[in-house]
XYZ file of C-alpha atoms in Angstrom:
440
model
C 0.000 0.000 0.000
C 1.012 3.512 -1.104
C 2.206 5.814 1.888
C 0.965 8.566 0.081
C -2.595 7.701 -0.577
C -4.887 9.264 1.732
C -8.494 7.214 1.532
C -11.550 8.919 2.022
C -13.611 8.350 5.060
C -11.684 5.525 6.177
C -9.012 4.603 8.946
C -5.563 4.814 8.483
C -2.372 2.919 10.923
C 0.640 1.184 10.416
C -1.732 -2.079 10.734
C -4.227 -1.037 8.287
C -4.435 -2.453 4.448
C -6.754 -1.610 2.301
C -7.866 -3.807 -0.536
C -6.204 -3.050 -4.049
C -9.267 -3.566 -6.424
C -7.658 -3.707 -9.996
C -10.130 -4.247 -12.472
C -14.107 -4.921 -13.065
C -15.878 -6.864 -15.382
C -20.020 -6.834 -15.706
C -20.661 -7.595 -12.239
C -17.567 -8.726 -10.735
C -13.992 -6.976 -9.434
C -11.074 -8.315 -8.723
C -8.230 -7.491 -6.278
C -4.329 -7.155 -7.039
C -4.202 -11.074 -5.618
C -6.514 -11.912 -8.383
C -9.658 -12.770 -5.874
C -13.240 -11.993 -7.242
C -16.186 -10.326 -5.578
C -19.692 -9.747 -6.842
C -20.050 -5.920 -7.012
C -22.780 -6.027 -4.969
C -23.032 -2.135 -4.330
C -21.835 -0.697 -7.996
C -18.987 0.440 -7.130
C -20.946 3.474 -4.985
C -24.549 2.954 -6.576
C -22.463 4.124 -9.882
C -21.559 1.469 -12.095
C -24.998 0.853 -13.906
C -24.341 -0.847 -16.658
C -21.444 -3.180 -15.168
C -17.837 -3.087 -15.119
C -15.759 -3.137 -18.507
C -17.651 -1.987 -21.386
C -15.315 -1.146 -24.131
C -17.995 1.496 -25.483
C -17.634 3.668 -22.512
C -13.720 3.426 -23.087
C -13.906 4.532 -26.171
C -16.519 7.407 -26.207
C -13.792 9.183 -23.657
C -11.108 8.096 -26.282
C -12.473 9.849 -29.257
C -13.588 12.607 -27.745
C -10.194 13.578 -26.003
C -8.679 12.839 -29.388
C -10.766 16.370 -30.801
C -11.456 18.106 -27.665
C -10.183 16.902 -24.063
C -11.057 19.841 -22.469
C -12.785 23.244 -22.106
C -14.477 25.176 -19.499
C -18.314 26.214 -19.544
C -17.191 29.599 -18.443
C -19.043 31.316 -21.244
C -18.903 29.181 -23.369
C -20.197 25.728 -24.794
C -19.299 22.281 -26.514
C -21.067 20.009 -28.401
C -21.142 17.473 -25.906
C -22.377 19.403 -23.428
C -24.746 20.354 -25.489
C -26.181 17.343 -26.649
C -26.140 15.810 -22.908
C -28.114 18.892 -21.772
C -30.679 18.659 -24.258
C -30.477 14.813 -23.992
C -31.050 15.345 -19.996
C -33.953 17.788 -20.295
C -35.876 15.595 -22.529
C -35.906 13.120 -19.407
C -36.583 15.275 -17.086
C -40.497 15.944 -15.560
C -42.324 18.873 -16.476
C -40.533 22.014 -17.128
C -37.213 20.980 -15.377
C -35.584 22.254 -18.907
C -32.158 23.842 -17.979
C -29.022 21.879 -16.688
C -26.331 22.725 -14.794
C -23.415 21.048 -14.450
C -21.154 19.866 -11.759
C -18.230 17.807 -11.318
C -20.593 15.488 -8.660
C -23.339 15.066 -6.378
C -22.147 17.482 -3.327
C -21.283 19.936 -5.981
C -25.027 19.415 -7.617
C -26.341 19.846 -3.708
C -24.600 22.936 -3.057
C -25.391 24.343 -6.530
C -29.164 23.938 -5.686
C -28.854 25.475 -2.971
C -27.262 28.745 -4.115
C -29.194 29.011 -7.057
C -32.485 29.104 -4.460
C -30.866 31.848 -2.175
C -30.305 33.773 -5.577
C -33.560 32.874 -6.768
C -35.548 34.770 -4.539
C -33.397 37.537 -3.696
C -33.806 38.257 -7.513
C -37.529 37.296 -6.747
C -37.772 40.134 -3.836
C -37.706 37.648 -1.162
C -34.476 38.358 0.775
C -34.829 36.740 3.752
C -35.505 33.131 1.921
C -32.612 31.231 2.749
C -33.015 28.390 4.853
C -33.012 24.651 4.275
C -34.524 21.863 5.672
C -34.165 18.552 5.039
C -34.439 14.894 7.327
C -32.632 13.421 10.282
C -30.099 10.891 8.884
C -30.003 11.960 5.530
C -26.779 12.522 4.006
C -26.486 15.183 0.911
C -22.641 15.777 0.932
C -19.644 17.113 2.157
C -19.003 20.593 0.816
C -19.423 23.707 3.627
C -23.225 24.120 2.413
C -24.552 20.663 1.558
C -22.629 19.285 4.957
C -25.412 22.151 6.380
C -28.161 19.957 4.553
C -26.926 16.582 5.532
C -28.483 15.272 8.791
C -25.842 13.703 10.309
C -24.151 15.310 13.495
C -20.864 12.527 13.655
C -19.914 14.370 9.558
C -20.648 17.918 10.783
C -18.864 18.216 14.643
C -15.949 18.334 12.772
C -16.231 21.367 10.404
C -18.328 23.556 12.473
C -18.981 26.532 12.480
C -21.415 24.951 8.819
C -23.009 27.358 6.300
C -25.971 29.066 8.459
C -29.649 28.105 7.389
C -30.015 24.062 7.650
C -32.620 22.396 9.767
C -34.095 18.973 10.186
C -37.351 17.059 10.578
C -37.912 13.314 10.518
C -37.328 10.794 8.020
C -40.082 8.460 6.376
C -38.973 5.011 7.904
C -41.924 3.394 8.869
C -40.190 -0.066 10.726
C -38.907 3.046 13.064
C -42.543 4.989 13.050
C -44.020 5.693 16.404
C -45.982 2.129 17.626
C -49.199 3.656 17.164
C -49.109 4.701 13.169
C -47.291 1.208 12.837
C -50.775 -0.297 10.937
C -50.996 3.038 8.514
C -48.282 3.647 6.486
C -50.231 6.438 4.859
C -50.951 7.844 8.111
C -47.439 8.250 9.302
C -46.363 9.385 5.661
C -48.861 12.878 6.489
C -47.492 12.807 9.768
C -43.992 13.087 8.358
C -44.820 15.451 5.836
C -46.626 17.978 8.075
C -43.122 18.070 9.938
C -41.978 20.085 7.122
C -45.167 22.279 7.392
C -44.400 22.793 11.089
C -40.702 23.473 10.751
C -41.548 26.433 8.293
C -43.914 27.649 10.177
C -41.487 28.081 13.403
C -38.974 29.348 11.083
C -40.823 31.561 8.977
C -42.370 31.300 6.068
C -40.595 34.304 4.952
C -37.039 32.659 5.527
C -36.779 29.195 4.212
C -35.944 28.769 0.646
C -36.172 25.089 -0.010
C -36.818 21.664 0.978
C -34.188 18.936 0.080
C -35.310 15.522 -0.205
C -33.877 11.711 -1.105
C -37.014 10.239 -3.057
C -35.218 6.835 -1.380
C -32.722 8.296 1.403
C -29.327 6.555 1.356
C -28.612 6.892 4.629
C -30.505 5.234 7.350
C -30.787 2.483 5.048
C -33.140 2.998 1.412
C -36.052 4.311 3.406
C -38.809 4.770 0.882
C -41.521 7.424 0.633
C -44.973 5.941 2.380
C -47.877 6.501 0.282
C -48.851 10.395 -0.192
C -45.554 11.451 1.595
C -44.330 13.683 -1.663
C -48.125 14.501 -2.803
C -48.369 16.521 0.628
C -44.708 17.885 0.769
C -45.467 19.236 -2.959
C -48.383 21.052 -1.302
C -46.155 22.480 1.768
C -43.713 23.522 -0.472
C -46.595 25.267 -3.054
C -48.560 26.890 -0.062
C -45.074 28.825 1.972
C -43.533 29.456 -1.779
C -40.722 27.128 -1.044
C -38.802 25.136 -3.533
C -38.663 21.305 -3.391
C -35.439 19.628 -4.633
C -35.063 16.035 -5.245
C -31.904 14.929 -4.393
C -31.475 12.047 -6.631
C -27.687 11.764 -6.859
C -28.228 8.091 -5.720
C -31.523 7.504 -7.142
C -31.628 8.705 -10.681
C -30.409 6.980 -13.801
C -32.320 3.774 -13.270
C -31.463 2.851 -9.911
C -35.174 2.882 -8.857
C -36.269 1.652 -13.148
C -36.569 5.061 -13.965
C -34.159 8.536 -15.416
C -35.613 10.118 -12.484
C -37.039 8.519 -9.013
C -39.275 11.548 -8.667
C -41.806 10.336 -11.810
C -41.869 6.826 -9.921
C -43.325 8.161 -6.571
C -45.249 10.602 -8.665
C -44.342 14.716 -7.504
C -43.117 17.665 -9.819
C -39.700 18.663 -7.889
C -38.418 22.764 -8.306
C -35.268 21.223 -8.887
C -33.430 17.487 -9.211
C -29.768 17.224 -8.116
C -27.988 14.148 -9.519
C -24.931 12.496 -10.877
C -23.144 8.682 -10.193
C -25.103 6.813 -12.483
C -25.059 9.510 -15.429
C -21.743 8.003 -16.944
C -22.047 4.451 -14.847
C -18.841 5.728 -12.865
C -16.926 5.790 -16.140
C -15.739 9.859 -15.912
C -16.938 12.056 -13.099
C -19.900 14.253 -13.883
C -22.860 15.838 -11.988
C -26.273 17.812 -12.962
C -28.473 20.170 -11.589
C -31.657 20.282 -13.305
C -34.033 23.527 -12.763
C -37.248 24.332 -13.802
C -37.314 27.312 -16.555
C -39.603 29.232 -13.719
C -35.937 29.388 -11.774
C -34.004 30.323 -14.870
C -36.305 33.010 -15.687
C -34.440 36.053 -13.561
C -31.026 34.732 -15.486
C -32.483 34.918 -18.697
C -32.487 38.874 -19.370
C -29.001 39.246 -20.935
C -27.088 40.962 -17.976
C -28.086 38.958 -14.808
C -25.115 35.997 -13.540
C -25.232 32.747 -11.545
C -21.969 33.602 -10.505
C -21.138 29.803 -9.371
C -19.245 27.047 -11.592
C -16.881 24.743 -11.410
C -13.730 24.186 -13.412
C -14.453 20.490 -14.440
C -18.141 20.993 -14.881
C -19.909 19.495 -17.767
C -16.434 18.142 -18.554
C -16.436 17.398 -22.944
C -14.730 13.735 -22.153
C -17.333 12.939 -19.287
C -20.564 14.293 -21.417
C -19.556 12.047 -23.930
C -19.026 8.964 -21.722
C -22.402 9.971 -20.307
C -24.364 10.181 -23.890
C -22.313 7.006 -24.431
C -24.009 5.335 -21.281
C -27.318 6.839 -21.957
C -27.385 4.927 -25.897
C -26.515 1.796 -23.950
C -29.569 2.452 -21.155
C -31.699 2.667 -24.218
C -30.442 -0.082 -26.106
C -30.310 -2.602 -23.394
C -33.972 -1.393 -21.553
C -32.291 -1.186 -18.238
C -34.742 0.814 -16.710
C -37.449 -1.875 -17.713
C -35.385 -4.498 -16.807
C -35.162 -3.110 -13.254
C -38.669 -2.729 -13.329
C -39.107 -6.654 -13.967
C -36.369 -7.481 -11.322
C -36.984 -5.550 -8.727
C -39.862 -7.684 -7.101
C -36.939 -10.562 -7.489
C -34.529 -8.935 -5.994
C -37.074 -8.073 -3.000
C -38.166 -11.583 -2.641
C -34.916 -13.055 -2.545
C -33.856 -10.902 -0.187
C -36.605 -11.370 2.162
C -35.908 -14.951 2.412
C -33.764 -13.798 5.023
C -36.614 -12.862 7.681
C -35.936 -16.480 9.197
C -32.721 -15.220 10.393
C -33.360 -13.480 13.903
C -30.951 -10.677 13.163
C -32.990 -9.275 10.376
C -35.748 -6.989 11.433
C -36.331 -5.140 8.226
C -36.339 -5.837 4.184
C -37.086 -2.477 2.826
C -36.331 -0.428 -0.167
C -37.233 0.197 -4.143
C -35.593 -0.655 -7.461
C -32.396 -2.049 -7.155
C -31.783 -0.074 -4.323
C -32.415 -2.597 -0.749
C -31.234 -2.374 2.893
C -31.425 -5.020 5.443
C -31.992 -3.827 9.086
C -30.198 -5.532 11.761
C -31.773 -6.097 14.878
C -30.749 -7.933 18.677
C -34.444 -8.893 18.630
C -36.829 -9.252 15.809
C -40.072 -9.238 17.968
C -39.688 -6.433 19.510
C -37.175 -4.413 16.829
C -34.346 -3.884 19.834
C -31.325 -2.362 18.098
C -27.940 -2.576 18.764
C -26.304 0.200 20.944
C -23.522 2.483 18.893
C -21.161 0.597 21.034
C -22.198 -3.052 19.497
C -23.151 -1.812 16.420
C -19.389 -0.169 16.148
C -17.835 -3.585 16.681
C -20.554 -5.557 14.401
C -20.675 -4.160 11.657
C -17.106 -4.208 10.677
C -17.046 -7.710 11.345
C -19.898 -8.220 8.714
C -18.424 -6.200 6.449
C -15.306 -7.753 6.336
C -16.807 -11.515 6.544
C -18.922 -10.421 3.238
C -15.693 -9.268 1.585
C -13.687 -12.581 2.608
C -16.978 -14.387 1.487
C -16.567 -12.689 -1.941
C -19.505 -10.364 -1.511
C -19.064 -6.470 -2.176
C -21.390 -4.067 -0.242
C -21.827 -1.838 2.371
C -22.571 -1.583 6.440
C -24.031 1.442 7.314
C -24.447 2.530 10.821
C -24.993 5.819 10.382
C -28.622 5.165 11.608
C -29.835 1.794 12.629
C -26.949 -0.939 11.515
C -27.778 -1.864 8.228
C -26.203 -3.964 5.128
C -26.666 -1.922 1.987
C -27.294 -3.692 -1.677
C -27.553 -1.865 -4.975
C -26.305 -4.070 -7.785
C -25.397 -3.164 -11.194
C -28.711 -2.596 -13.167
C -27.342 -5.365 -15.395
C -27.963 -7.919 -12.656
C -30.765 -11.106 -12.510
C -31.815 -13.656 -10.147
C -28.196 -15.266 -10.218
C -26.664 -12.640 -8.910
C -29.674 -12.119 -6.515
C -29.459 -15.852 -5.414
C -25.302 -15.123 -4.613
C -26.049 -11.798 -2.546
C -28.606 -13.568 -0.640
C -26.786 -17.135 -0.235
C -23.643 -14.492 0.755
C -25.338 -12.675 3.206
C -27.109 -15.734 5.129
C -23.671 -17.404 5.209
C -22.575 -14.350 7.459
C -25.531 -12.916 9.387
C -26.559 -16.565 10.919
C -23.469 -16.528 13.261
C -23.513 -12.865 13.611
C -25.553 -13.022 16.501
């Protein structure tokens, strides 16, 4: 291991060593000792379309062989402006102009700024605040660290960007004991959170809502039914913009381009990236609604934001690249046709004691550990601290790539390549009983 390399959020000491992954192909990687491991996470809920396509390769190829690179600083290239026009055509309603980003925090923060500029161009000053949910996780730069909901990532960095504020989160194994038999129920409770929260902040101050349609963190907590219908409506009645932050969820990971059109609401704005080039060449979007462009439109007013690698030519034409092969191959359908697969194989594992909870959408699942499955104990931070590395590292040695996440309840995360079938369900799941029976 290089002494040099500095790994992000991990450990580092003289005793640590990391794995060397060296190469991918469809849904497997393989370390510098030649071992192989499903890719049972994409890479980072990135690699779409699997590991190794040639295509991808040579999309960046030719297009750094005419142009490799040029800023969006005033001006424009024809990738960029096919992939714009490309994304826009995707994207619900009037959410016509893209922005782009180097990657998902950089999408986040973009969002953000472009609301605070929104309405002080709109005569609405004081409009600056955020909220978004407990546990939720939206990035790491100054202001989307403010948006994320997680105190462990922000202790460090504080004083964070002024104006972010929480409510709860939609996951209904977790709701109070009595909305337990009414998912519905406890969606308008959650919803009417947001309501409250603006209301104690003032109308007259709070600029957006930010919202996962499936939040990562936490473990794939889905919208219950009518959650979005009734934050649309908040968000309508204080004048307050919703964004859907789909940086995990968009390009096909729940069978769609965009979650939002699956659970049905008109976002202000949709935040993304990963998936757009399948990991290939880093790239992020923001996507606004021409009502938000409007105040830019009039020849002398700036969004004075960017970023140097933005819209990158190389990693627009990877992503148009990726998009032809989401086309071609019907990816989104064919997670659409898996997905109820993938959930059923999963929740084979209920007979294990450790499992309390099977929940997510797509190709986009969490398994909630639990000390008692009757009566949904959890672990303490202590035991879930010592735990969860030990799973983690047994599902690595077993040949199984994913993720422990503790940074709500302890839970194993699994978002395959969209490529994947019941094979590579039957492995996960074979993989993960192996493990979680003696992790008790």
């Amino acid at each position: 291991m290089s002494d040099h390399l500095w790994l992000h959020f991990a450990k580092h000491g003289p005793d640590i060593a990391p794995p060397v992954i060296t190469r991918g192909d469809g849904v497997t990687i393989y370390d510098d000792a030649g071992r192989s491991y499903l890719d049972g996470l994409s890479g980072l809920f990135v690699v779409q379309v699997g590991h190794g396509r040639a295509e991808l390769a040579e999309a960046a190829a030719r297009q750094a062989g005419t142009l490799a690179y040029f800023p969006l600083w005033g001006y424009a290239t024809p990738p960029a402006i096919e992939l714009a026009d490309r994304i826009a055509g995707y994207a619900p309603g009037d959410l016509n102009r893209v922005f782009f980003t180097s990657g998902g925090g950089e999408a986040v923060e973009s969002a953000w700024k472009l609301a605070k500029q929104y309405f002080k161009l709109s005569g609405k000053p004081g409009k600056y605040k955020v909220i978004s949910r407990a546990v939720a996780y939206h990035g790491t730069p100054q202001g989307a660290l403010a948006i994320t909901g997680l105190p462990a990532y922000k202790t460090p960095f504080e004083p964070l960007t002024p104006g972010g504020f929480r409510v709860p989160n939609t996951n209904f194994y977790r709701a109070p004991e009595w909305m337990r038999s009414d998912a519905k129920a406890f969606g308008q409770w959650a919803a009417d959170r947001i309501a409250e929260a603006i209301e104690f902040e003032g109308p007259d101050t709070v600029a957006a809502v930010f919202l996962e349609p499936v939040q990562n963190a936490g473990g794939s907590i889905p919208p219950p039914p009518g959650y979005f219908e009734r934050v649309r409506e908040i968000c309508d009645h204080y004048d307050v913009l919703l964004v859907s932050d789909e940086v995990i969820c968009a390009w096909g990971r729940i069978g769609s381009m965009f979650a939002c059109t699956e659970f049905g609401y008109q976002p202000d704005i949709i935040t993304c990236a990963k998936g757009l080039t399948s990991g290939y060449s880093p790239i992020g979007a923001m996507i606004a609604s021409d009502r938000l462009f409007e105040p830019f439109d009039d020849g002398s007013t700036v969004f004075p934001h960017g970023y140097t690698f933005g819209g990158h030519p190389v990693s627009a034409a990877v992503a148009l690249a990726n998009l032809d092969i989401f086309e071609r191959e019907g990816l989104n359908a064919h997670v659409k046709r898996q997905a109820p697969a993938l959930r059923a194989t999963l929740e084979r594992l209920y007979d294990l004691p450790i499992v309390g909870d099977v929940r997510g959408e797509g190709f986009f699942y969490s398994i909630e550990l639990v000390k008692n499955q009757v009566t949904r104990e959890t672990f303490t931070r202590d035991e879930a601290a010592k735990l969860l590395p030990h799973i983690a590292s047994s599902l690595f040695a077993a040949g199984l790539y994913c993720r422990t996440d503790d940074r709500g309840d302890p839970v194993v995360v699994i978002a395959p390549p969209l490529i994947s079938g019941q094979p590579e369900f039957d492995t996960i799941e074979a993989t993960l009983r192996t493990v979680l029976k003696d992790a008790l």
